[in-house]
PDB file of C-alpha atoms in Angstrom:
ATOM      1  CA  MET J   1      85.724  63.951  44.104  1.00  0.00           C
ATOM      2  CA  ARG J   2      84.951  66.008  47.189  1.00  0.00           C
ATOM      3  CA  ARG J   3      81.261  65.192  47.018  1.00  0.00           C
ATOM      4  CA  THR J   4      81.839  61.492  46.394  1.00  0.00           C
ATOM      5  CA  LEU J   5      83.203  60.668  49.836  1.00  0.00           C
ATOM      6  CA  PRO J   6      80.116  61.744  51.857  1.00  0.00           C
ATOM      7  CA  VAL J   7      77.839  59.800  49.522  1.00  0.00           C
ATOM      8  CA  LEU J   8      80.070  56.736  49.735  1.00  0.00           C
ATOM      9  CA  LEU J   9      80.019  56.901  53.523  1.00  0.00           C
ATOM     10  CA  CYS J  10      76.280  57.363  53.795  1.00  0.00           C
ATOM     11  CA  LEU J  11      75.382  54.631  51.345  1.00  0.00           C
ATOM     12  CA  THR J  12      77.585  52.075  53.009  1.00  0.00           C
ATOM     13  CA  LEU J  13      75.737  52.393  56.331  1.00  0.00           C
ATOM     14  CA  PRO J  14      72.684  50.148  55.960  1.00  0.00           C
ATOM     15  CA  ALA J  15      70.482  49.381  58.922  1.00  0.00           C
ATOM     16  CA  ALA J  16      71.539  46.693  61.321  1.00  0.00           C
ATOM     17  CA  ALA J  17      68.274  44.924  60.497  1.00  0.00           C
ATOM     18  CA  ALA J  18      69.332  44.016  56.958  1.00  0.00           C
ATOM     19  CA  GLU J  19      72.791  44.513  55.530  1.00  0.00           C
ATOM     20  CA  LEU J  20      73.067  43.654  51.872  1.00  0.00           C
ATOM     21  CA  PRO J  21      76.591  43.116  50.539  1.00  0.00           C
ATOM     22  CA  VAL J  22      78.112  45.601  48.105  1.00  0.00           C
ATOM     23  CA  ARG J  23      78.106  43.998  44.675  1.00  0.00           C
ATOM     24  CA  SER J  24      79.906  46.746  42.784  1.00  0.00           C
ATOM     25  CA  VAL J  25      81.111  50.340  43.047  1.00  0.00           C
ATOM     26  CA  THR J  26      81.465  52.435  39.897  1.00  0.00           C
ATOM     27  CA  LEU J  27      83.139  55.855  39.898  1.00  0.00           C
ATOM     28  CA  SER J  28      82.700  58.149  36.897  1.00  0.00           C
ATOM     29  CA  ASN J  29      85.017  60.865  35.586  1.00  0.00           C
ATOM     30  CA  ALA J  30      82.397  63.433  36.610  1.00  0.00           C
ATOM     31  CA  GLY J  31      82.745  62.508  40.290  1.00  0.00           C
ATOM     32  CA  LEU J  32      79.558  60.452  40.488  1.00  0.00           C
ATOM     33  CA  MET J  33      79.423  57.114  42.199  1.00  0.00           C
ATOM     34  CA  GLN J  34      77.130  54.150  41.863  1.00  0.00           C
ATOM     35  CA  ILE J  35      77.005  51.630  44.689  1.00  0.00           C
ATOM     36  CA  GLU J  36      75.136  48.439  43.951  1.00  0.00           C
ATOM     37  CA  ARG J  37      74.020  46.128  46.730  1.00  0.00           C
ATOM     38  CA  ALA J  38      72.256  42.831  46.177  1.00  0.00           C
ATOM     39  CA  GLY J  39      70.949  40.011  48.292  1.00  0.00           C
ATOM     40  CA  SER J  40      67.869  38.386  49.735  1.00  0.00           C
ATOM     41  CA  LEU J  41      65.683  39.816  52.464  1.00  0.00           C
ATOM     42  CA  PRO J  42      63.006  38.100  54.521  1.00  0.00           C
ATOM     43  CA  PRO J  43      59.392  39.165  53.873  1.00  0.00           C
ATOM     44  CA  ASN J  44      58.467  42.614  55.241  1.00  0.00           C
ATOM     45  CA  ALA J  45      62.115  43.464  55.939  1.00  0.00           C
ATOM     46  CA  SER J  46      63.302  47.025  55.594  1.00  0.00           C
ATOM     47  CA  ILE J  47      66.623  48.640  54.833  1.00  0.00           C
ATOM     48  CA  THR J  48      67.654  52.040  56.118  1.00  0.00           C
ATOM     49  CA  PHE J  49      70.639  54.214  55.416  1.00  0.00           C
ATOM     50  CA  ARG J  50      71.717  57.675  56.445  1.00  0.00           C
ATOM     51  CA  ALA J  51      72.572  60.529  54.142  1.00  0.00           C
ATOM     52  CA  PRO J  52      73.686  64.063  54.975  1.00  0.00           C
ATOM     53  CA  LEU J  53      70.654  66.344  54.860  1.00  0.00           C
ATOM     54  CA  GLU J  54      72.123  68.453  52.057  1.00  0.00           C
ATOM     55  CA  ASP J  55      72.532  65.307  49.881  1.00  0.00           C
ATOM     56  CA  VAL J  56      69.066  63.791  50.397  1.00  0.00           C
ATOM     57  CA  ASP J  57      67.561  65.327  47.233  1.00  0.00           C
ATOM     58  CA  ASP J  58      70.406  63.982  45.078  1.00  0.00           C
ATOM     59  CA  VAL J  59      70.260  60.551  46.710  1.00  0.00           C
ATOM     60  CA  LEU J  60      66.496  60.288  46.192  1.00  0.00           C
ATOM     61  CA  LYS J  61      66.768  61.391  42.556  1.00  0.00           C
ATOM     62  CA  SER J  62      69.244  58.620  41.806  1.00  0.00           C
ATOM     63  CA  LEU J  63      68.009  55.860  44.137  1.00  0.00           C
ATOM     64  CA  LEU J  64      66.926  52.694  42.315  1.00  0.00           C
ATOM     65  CA  LEU J  65      65.168  49.876  44.141  1.00  0.00           C
ATOM     66  CA  ARG J  66      64.516  46.595  42.383  1.00  0.00           C
ATOM     67  CA  ASP J  67      62.723  43.499  43.521  1.00  0.00           C
ATOM     68  CA  PRO J  68      62.145  40.636  41.085  1.00  0.00           C
ATOM     69  CA  ALA J  69      58.869  39.897  42.893  1.00  0.00           C
ATOM     70  CA  GLY J  70      57.794  43.539  42.538  1.00  0.00           C
ATOM     71  CA  GLN J  71      57.288  44.064  46.259  1.00  0.00           C
ATOM     72  CA  VAL J  72      59.139  47.339  46.926  1.00  0.00           C
ATOM     73  CA  GLU J  73      56.522  49.274  48.862  1.00  0.00           C
ATOM     74  CA  ALA J  74      57.838  52.680  49.858  1.00  0.00           C
ATOM     75  CA  VAL J  75      60.731  54.976  50.557  1.00  0.00           C
ATOM     76  CA  ARG J  76      60.207  56.921  53.769  1.00  0.00           C
ATOM     77  CA  LEU J  77      62.063  59.900  55.132  1.00  0.00           C
ATOM     78  CA  PRO J  78      62.052  60.672  58.831  1.00  0.00           C
ATOM     79  CA  PRO J  79      60.523  64.073  59.540  1.00  0.00           C
ATOM     80  CA  GLN J  80      62.868  67.032  59.902  1.00  0.00           C
ATOM     81  CA  ASP J  81      60.760  68.180  62.823  1.00  0.00           C
ATOM     82  CA  PRO J  82      59.745  65.063  64.806  1.00  0.00           C
ATOM     83  CA  GLU J  83      57.767  67.175  67.266  1.00  0.00           C
ATOM     84  CA  ALA J  84      55.592  68.723  64.558  1.00  0.00           C
ATOM     85  CA  GLU J  85      55.082  65.290  62.992  1.00  0.00           C
ATOM     86  CA  ALA J  86      54.065  63.704  66.312  1.00  0.00           C
ATOM     87  CA  PHE J  87      51.524  66.455  66.976  1.00  0.00           C
ATOM     88  CA  ARG J  88      50.086  66.599  63.446  1.00  0.00           C
ATOM     89  CA  GLY J  89      46.370  65.857  63.668  1.00  0.00           C
ATOM     90  CA  LEU J  90      46.296  65.903  67.465  1.00  0.00           C
ATOM     91  CA  PRO J  91      44.127  68.452  69.283  1.00  0.00           C
ATOM     92  CA  LEU J  92      47.053  69.655  71.395  1.00  0.00           C
ATOM     93  CA  ARG J  93      50.480  71.284  71.272  1.00  0.00           C
ATOM     94  CA  PRO J  94      53.712  70.505  73.128  1.00  0.00           C
ATOM     95  CA  GLU J  95      52.970  73.327  75.608  1.00  0.00           C
ATOM     96  CA  ASP J  96      49.828  71.465  76.705  1.00  0.00           C
ATOM     97  CA  PHE J  97      52.058  68.935  78.479  1.00  0.00           C
ATOM     98  CA  ALA J  98      52.982  71.668  81.011  1.00  0.00           C
ATOM     99  CA  SER J  99      50.210  70.583  83.407  1.00  0.00           C
ATOM    100  CA  ARG J 100      47.546  67.922  83.629  1.00  0.00           C
ATOM    101  CA  ALA J 101      44.783  70.533  83.492  1.00  0.00           C
ATOM    102  CA  ALA J 102      46.258  72.071  80.321  1.00  0.00           C
ATOM    103  CA  LEU J 103      46.571  68.634  78.735  1.00  0.00           C
ATOM    104  CA  LEU J 104      42.983  67.723  79.565  1.00  0.00           C
ATOM    105  CA  GLN J 105      41.691  71.118  78.403  1.00  0.00           C
ATOM    106  CA  ALA J 106      43.354  70.463  75.047  1.00  0.00           C
ATOM    107  CA  LEU J 107      41.549  67.115  74.876  1.00  0.00           C
ATOM    108  CA  ARG J 108      38.086  68.606  75.392  1.00  0.00           C
ATOM    109  CA  GLY J 109      35.498  66.767  73.331  1.00  0.00           C
ATOM    110  CA  GLN J 110      37.374  63.448  73.438  1.00  0.00           C
ATOM    111  CA  GLU J 111      35.760  60.454  75.114  1.00  0.00           C
ATOM    112  CA  VAL J 112      37.612  59.462  78.284  1.00  0.00           C
ATOM    113  CA  GLN J 113      37.273  57.248  81.331  1.00  0.00           C
ATOM    114  CA  ALA J 114      37.797  58.917  84.689  1.00  0.00           C
ATOM    115  CA  GLY J 115      36.737  57.975  88.189  1.00  0.00           C
ATOM    116  CA  GLY J 116      34.727  55.000  86.939  1.00  0.00           C
ATOM    117  CA  THR J 117      32.739  57.169  84.517  1.00  0.00           C
ATOM    118  CA  THR J 118      32.943  57.330  80.732  1.00  0.00           C
ATOM    119  CA  GLY J 119      32.019  60.482  78.856  1.00  0.00           C
ATOM    120  CA  ARG J 120      33.215  63.317  76.665  1.00  0.00           C
ATOM    121  CA  LEU J 121      35.653  65.645  78.383  1.00  0.00           C
ATOM    122  CA  ALA J 122      33.983  69.034  78.814  1.00  0.00           C
ATOM    123  CA  ALA J 123      36.356  70.823  81.198  1.00  0.00           C
ATOM    124  CA  ALA J 124      39.291  70.354  83.547  1.00  0.00           C
ATOM    125  CA  GLU J 125      40.748  72.691  86.150  1.00  0.00           C
ATOM    126  CA  GLU J 126      43.083  72.433  89.101  1.00  0.00           C
ATOM    127  CA  SER J 127      41.775  73.221  92.569  1.00  0.00           C
ATOM    128  CA  GLU J 128      43.218  72.884  96.054  1.00  0.00           C
ATOM    129  CA  ALA J 129      41.169  69.727  96.553  1.00  0.00           C
ATOM    130  CA  GLY J 130      42.415  68.116  93.320  1.00  0.00           C
ATOM    131  CA  LEU J 131      41.669  68.105  89.613  1.00  0.00           C
ATOM    132  CA  ARG J 132      38.061  68.952  88.784  1.00  0.00           C
ATOM    133  CA  VAL J 133      36.908  67.228  85.612  1.00  0.00           C
ATOM    134  CA  THR J 134      33.557  67.647  83.901  1.00  0.00           C
ATOM    135  CA  LEU J 135      32.344  64.825  81.664  1.00  0.00           C
ATOM    136  CA  LEU J 136      29.354  64.898  79.344  1.00  0.00           C
ATOM    137  CA  THR J 137      27.647  61.522  79.729  1.00  0.00           C
ATOM    138  CA  PRO J 138      24.379  60.216  78.251  1.00  0.00           C
ATOM    139  CA  GLU J 139      22.773  61.107  81.597  1.00  0.00           C
ATOM    140  CA  GLY J 140      24.108  64.677  81.562  1.00  0.00           C
ATOM    141  CA  LEU J 141      27.111  66.522  82.988  1.00  0.00           C
ATOM    142  CA  ARG J 142      29.103  64.641  85.598  1.00  0.00           C
ATOM    143  CA  LEU J 143      31.490  66.581  87.851  1.00  0.00           C
ATOM    144  CA  LEU J 144      34.410  64.605  89.245  1.00  0.00           C
ATOM    145  CA  LEU J 145      37.127  65.480  91.718  1.00  0.00           C
ATOM    146  CA  LEU J 146      40.263  63.511  90.917  1.00  0.00           C
ATOM    147  CA  ARG J 147      43.065  63.192  93.398  1.00  0.00           C
ATOM    148  CA  GLU J 148      46.740  62.371  92.884  1.00  0.00           C
ATOM    149  CA  GLY J 149      47.058  58.966  91.220  1.00  0.00           C
ATOM    150  CA  ASP J 150      43.555  58.886  89.707  1.00  0.00           C
ATOM    151  CA  GLU J 151      43.556  58.128  85.997  1.00  0.00           C
ATOM    152  CA  VAL J 152      41.972  59.861  83.043  1.00  0.00           C
ATOM    153  CA  ARG J 153      42.205  57.583  80.019  1.00  0.00           C
ATOM    154  CA  PRO J 154      41.113  58.173  76.402  1.00  0.00           C
ATOM    155  CA  THR J 155      38.755  55.400  75.280  1.00  0.00           C
ATOM    156  CA  ASP J 156      40.121  55.577  71.724  1.00  0.00           C
ATOM    157  CA  ALA J 157      43.197  53.304  71.668  1.00  0.00           C
ATOM    158  CA  ALA J 158      44.622  55.021  68.566  1.00  0.00           C
ATOM    159  CA  LEU J 159      44.396  58.438  70.244  1.00  0.00           C
ATOM    160  CA  ALA J 160      45.994  57.035  73.408  1.00  0.00           C
ATOM    161  CA  ALA J 161      48.891  55.636  71.357  1.00  0.00           C
ATOM    162  CA  ARG J 162      49.391  58.954  69.543  1.00  0.00           C
ATOM    163  CA  LEU J 163      49.344  60.820  72.872  1.00  0.00           C
ATOM    164  CA  ALA J 164      51.982  58.432  74.229  1.00  0.00           C
ATOM    165  CA  ARG J 165      54.122  59.033  71.122  1.00  0.00           C
ATOM    166  CA  ALA J 166      53.702  62.813  71.483  1.00  0.00           C
ATOM    167  CA  ALA J 167      54.765  62.571  75.146  1.00  0.00           C
ATOM    168  CA  GLU J 168      57.868  60.602  74.100  1.00  0.00           C
ATOM    169  CA  VAL J 169      58.766  63.292  71.559  1.00  0.00           C
ATOM    170  CA  VAL J 170      58.301  66.056  74.151  1.00  0.00           C
ATOM    171  CA  ALA J 171      60.560  64.168  76.577  1.00  0.00           C
ATOM    172  CA  ALA J 172      63.165  63.531  73.873  1.00  0.00           C
ATOM    173  CA  SER J 173      63.188  67.188  72.830  1.00  0.00           C
ATOM    174  CA  ARG J 174      63.759  68.261  76.429  1.00  0.00           C
ATOM    175  CA  ILE J 175      66.673  65.853  76.740  1.00  0.00           C
ATOM    176  CA  ALA J 176      68.082  67.053  73.405  1.00  0.00           C
ATOM    177  CA  ASP J 177      67.918  70.655  74.635  1.00  0.00           C
ATOM    178  CA  GLU J 178      70.039  69.840  77.686  1.00  0.00           C
ATOM    179  CA  ARG J 179      73.815  69.931  77.422  1.00  0.00           C
TER     180      ARG J 179
END
């Protein structure tokens, strides 16, 4: 019965977005529990619940999802390492957020807009005068001196969104490390 209580607690915490009522709870002699929830959800709605990490395998092995319309799409687990997940497939690491030059160096080869020019980022380095950026344009190499407040923007919206997400994860991990 010791293991039943954590499972009962985790399975009765659905997401605030959609809370389906408990239809039945069945306890077996072996200490297993079945919690059945039923109800209607609007299209594209999702349900989430929390489970202790050590119980996730057992919960997934016994989880049954039914939809009379056959529209159950997926079961997703949040990553154990959100930072690694956010940076997967990106050409940079969390350490590259230490300085703007390091971040831009990690993005070499990506198409960006800077100082009114669009081109592939070839190099970036800090100088006393500002940030020196080299772009490869159709006309050749273009050297730019960017001052405080000047923008360097990826032209690929998907890459820009992933960079923003990675920056959020870096900020969140710094906050989580503080006590």
